[in-house]
Short mmCIF file of C-alpha atoms in Angstrom, two decimals:
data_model
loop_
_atom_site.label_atom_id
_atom_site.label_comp_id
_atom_site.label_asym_id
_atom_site.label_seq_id
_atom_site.Cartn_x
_atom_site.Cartn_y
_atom_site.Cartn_z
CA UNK A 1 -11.49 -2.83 15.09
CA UNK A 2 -13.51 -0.66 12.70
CA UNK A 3 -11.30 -0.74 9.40
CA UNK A 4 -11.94 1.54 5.90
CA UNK A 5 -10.51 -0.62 3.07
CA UNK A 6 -9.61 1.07 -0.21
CA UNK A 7 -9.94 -0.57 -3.37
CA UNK A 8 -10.93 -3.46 -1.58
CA UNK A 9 -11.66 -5.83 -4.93
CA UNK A 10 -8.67 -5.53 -6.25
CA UNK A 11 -6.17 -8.29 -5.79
CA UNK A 12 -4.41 -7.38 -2.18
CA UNK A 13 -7.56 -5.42 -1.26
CA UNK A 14 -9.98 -8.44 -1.48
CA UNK A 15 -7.70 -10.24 0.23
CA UNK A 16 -7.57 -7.62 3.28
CA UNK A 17 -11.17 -7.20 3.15
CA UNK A 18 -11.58 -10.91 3.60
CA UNK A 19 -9.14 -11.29 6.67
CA UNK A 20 -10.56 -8.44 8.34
CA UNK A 21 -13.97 -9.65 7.72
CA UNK A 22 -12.76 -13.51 8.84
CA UNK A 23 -10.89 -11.76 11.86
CA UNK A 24 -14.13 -10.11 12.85
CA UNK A 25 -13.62 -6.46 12.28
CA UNK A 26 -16.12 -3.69 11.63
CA UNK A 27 -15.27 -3.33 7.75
CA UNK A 28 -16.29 -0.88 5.72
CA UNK A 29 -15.24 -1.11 2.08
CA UNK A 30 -14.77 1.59 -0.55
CA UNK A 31 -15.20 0.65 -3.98
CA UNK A 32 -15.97 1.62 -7.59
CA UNK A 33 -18.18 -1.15 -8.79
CA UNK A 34 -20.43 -2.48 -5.47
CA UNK A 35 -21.46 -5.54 -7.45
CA UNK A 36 -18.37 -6.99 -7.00
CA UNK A 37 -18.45 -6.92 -3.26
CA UNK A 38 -20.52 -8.24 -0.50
CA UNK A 39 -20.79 -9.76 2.75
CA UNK A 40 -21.35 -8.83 6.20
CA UNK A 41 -19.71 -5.18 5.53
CA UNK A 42 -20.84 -1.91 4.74
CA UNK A 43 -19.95 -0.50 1.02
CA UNK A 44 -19.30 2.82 0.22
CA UNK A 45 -19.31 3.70 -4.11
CA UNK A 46 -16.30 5.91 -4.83
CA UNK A 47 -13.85 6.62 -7.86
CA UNK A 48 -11.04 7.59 -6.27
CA UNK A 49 -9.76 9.21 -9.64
CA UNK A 50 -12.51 11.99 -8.78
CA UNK A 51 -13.69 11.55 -5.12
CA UNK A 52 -16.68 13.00 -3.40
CA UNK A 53 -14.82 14.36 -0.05
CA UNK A 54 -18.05 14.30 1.34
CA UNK A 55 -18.83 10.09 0.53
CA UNK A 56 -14.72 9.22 1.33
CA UNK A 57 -15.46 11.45 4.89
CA UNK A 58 -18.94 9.32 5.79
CA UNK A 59 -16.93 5.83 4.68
CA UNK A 60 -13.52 6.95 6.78
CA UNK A 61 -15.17 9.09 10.16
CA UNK A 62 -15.28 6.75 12.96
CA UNK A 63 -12.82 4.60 11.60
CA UNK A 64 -9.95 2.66 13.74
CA UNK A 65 -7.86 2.85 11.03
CA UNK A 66 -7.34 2.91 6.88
CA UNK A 67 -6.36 0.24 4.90
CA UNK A 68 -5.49 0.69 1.22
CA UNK A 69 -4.40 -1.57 -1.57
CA UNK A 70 -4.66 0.75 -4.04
CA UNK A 71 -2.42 1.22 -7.04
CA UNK A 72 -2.65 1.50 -10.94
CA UNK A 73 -3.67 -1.58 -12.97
CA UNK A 74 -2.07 -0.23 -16.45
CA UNK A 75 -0.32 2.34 -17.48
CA UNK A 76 -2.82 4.69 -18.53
CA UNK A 77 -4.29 4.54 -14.62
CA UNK A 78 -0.86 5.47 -13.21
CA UNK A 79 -1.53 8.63 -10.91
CA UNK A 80 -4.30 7.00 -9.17
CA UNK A 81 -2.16 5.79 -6.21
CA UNK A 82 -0.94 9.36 -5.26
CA UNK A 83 -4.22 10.98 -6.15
CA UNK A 84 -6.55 8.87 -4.49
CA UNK A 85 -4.48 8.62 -1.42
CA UNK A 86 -4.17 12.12 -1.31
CA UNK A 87 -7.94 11.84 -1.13
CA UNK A 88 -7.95 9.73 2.04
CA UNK A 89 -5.46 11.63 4.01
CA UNK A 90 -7.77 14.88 3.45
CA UNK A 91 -10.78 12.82 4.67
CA UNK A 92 -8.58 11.63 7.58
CA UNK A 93 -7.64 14.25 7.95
CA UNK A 94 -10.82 16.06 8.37
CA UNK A 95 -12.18 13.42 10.58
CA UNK A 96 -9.82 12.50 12.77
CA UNK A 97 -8.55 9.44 11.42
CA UNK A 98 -4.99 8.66 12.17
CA UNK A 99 -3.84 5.25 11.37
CA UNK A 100 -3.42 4.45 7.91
CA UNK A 101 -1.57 1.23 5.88
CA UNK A 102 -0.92 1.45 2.65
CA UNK A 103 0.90 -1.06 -0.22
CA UNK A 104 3.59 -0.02 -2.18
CA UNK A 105 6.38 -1.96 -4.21
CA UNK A 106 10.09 -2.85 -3.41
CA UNK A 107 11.57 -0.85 -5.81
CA UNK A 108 10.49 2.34 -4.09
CA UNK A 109 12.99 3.44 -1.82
CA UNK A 110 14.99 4.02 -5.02
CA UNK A 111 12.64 5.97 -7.15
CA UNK A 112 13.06 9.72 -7.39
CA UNK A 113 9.74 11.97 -6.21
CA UNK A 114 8.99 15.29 -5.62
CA UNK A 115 9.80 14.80 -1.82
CA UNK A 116 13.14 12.89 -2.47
CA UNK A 117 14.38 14.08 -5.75
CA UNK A 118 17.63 11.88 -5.22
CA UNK A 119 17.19 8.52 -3.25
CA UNK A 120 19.37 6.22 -3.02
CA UNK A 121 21.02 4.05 -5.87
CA UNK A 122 20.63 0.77 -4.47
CA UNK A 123 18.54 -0.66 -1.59
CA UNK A 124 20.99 -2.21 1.30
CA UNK A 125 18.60 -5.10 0.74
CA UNK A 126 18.83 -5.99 -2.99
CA UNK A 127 21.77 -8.70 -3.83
CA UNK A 128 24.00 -8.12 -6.94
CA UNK A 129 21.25 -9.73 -9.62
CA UNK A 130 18.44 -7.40 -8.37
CA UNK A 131 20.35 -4.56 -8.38
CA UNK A 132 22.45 -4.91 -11.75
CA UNK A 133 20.23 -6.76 -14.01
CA UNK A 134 16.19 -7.17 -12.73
CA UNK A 135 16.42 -4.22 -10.86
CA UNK A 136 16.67 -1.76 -13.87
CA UNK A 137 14.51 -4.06 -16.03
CA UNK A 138 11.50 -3.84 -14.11
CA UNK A 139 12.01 -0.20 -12.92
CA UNK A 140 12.34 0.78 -16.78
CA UNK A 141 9.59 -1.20 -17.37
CA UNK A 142 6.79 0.16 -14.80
CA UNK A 143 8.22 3.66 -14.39
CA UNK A 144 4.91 4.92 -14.62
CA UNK A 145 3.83 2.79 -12.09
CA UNK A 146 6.40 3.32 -9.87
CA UNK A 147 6.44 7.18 -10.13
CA UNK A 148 3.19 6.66 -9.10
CA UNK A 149 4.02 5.05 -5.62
CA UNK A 150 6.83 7.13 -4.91
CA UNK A 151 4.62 10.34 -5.07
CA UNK A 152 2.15 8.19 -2.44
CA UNK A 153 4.85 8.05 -0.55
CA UNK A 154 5.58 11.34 -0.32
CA UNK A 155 1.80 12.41 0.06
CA UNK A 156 2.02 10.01 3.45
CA UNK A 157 5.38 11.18 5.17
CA UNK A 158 3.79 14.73 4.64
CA UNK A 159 0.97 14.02 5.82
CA UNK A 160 1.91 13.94 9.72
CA UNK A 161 -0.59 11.12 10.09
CA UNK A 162 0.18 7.58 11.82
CA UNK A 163 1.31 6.06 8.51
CA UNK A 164 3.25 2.61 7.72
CA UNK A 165 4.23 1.79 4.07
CA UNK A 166 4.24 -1.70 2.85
CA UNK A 167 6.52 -3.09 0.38
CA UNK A 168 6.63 -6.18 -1.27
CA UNK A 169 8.42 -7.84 -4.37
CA UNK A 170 6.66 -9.56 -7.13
CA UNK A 171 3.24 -10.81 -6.11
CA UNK A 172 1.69 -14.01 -6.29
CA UNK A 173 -1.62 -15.70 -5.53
CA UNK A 174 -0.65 -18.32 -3.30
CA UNK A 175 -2.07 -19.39 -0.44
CA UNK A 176 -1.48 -17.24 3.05
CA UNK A 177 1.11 -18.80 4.99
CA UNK A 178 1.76 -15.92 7.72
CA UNK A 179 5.26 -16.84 7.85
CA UNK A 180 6.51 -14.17 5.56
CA UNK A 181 9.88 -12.09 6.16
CA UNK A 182 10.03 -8.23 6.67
CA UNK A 183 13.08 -5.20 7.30
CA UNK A 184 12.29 -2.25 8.17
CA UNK A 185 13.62 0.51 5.64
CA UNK A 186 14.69 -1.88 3.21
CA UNK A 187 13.78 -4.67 1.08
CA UNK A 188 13.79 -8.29 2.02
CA UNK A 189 17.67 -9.87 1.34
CA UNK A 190 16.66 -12.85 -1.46
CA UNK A 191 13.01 -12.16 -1.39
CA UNK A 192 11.65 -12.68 -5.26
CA UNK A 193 8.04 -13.02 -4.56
CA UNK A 194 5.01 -13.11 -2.38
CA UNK A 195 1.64 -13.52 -1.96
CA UNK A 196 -1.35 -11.21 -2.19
CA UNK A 197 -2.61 -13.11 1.12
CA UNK A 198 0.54 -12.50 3.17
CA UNK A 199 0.78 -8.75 2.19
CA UNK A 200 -2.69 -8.39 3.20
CA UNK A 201 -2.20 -10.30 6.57
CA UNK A 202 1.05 -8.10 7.16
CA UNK A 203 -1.15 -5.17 6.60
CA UNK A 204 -3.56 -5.94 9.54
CA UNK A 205 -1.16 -7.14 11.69
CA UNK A 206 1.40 -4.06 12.00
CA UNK A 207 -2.41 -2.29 12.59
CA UNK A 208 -1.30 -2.13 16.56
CA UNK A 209 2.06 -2.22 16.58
CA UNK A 210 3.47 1.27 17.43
CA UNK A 211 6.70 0.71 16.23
CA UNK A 212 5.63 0.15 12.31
CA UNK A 213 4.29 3.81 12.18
CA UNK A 214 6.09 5.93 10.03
CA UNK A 215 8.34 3.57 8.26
CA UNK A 216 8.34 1.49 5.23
CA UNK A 217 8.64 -2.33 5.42
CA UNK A 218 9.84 -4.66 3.09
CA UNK A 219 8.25 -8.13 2.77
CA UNK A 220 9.01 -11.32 1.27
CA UNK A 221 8.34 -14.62 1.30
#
């Protein structure tokens, strides 16, 4: 396939960049900083906090399908998720590109947004410790963040495109194991944690499966 990866050095994007590469796919990888990627790939410069439609059009047209990793790294970068996937669906958008994958966080389905000003309180897949106790702790704690992806969110089930919203728990670097857990619409029952590796080889797989498109998948290991 001929894939776009998004932020495709940071830690889930690397590793979908260097899957797809392994798998042998066309890759070409959008980035802020080209010295930190290479290989047998093409690479496209772009700050996604203030795009060029015209460089995120020539790095998406052609394209089998959109692959994104992106998210905020502190606080003071939350915004970028929504924003700069707002970017790609207008460059999709405007060159026929349908099938997009994107990473989120497990929390999600329970953050207000724009689109869903009043989600649900709990998600049916959290057990009584995630939802009473870590739950709120880590939701107060990344707010920003998490604002962030919920607004993403939105920007994808608005966008009419062939979307599918990944979802995992706290992430790890561990090795890739491919033997992973996932629910559709909900998170993971017991799933803590799981690797950067596994998201990434979740991400290309539900590429070609019809049935992933617009929903949101939880994953755990």
């Amino acid at each position: 396939m001929k894939l776009t990866i998004f932020a495709a050095t940071g830690g889930i994007g690397r590793q979908i960049l260097d899957q797809a590469v392994g798998a042998g796919h066309d890759v070409t990888a959008v980035v802020r900083n080209p010295d930190k990627v290479s290989g047998p790939i093409r690479i496209v410069t772009a700050d996604l906090a203030s795009a060029d439609p015209a460089a995120l059009q020539s790095a998406i047209g052609g394209a089998d399908a959109v692959l994104s990793g992106l998210g905020a790294r502190s606080k003071s970068e939350a915004g970028v998720a929504w924003q700069g996937t707002r970017a790609m669906v207008q460059a999709m958008r405007a060159t026929d590109v349908r099938r997009i994958v994107v990473v989120s966080a497990a929390p999600i389905g329970t953050v207000p947004s724009p689109g869903i000003p009043n989600p649900p309180k709990h998600d049916p897949g959290d057990g009584f410790l995630m939802r009473q106790v870590f739950g709120r702790l880590v939701k107060a704690a990344l707010r920003d963040h998490y604002a962030d992806l919920a607004r993403m969110e939105d920007i994808l089930r608005e966008s009419t495109l062939d979307w599918t919203v990944i979802r995992p728990p706290k992430l790890t670097d561990k090795s890739l194991t491919g033997t992973y857990r996932t629910a559709y619409e909900q998170n993971v029952r017991g799933g803590w944690s799981v690797s950067r590796a596994d998201v990434a080889h979740c991400m290309l797989d539900v590429l070609e499966r019809p049935e992933t498109v617009g929903r949101a998948i939880g994953i755990a290991g």
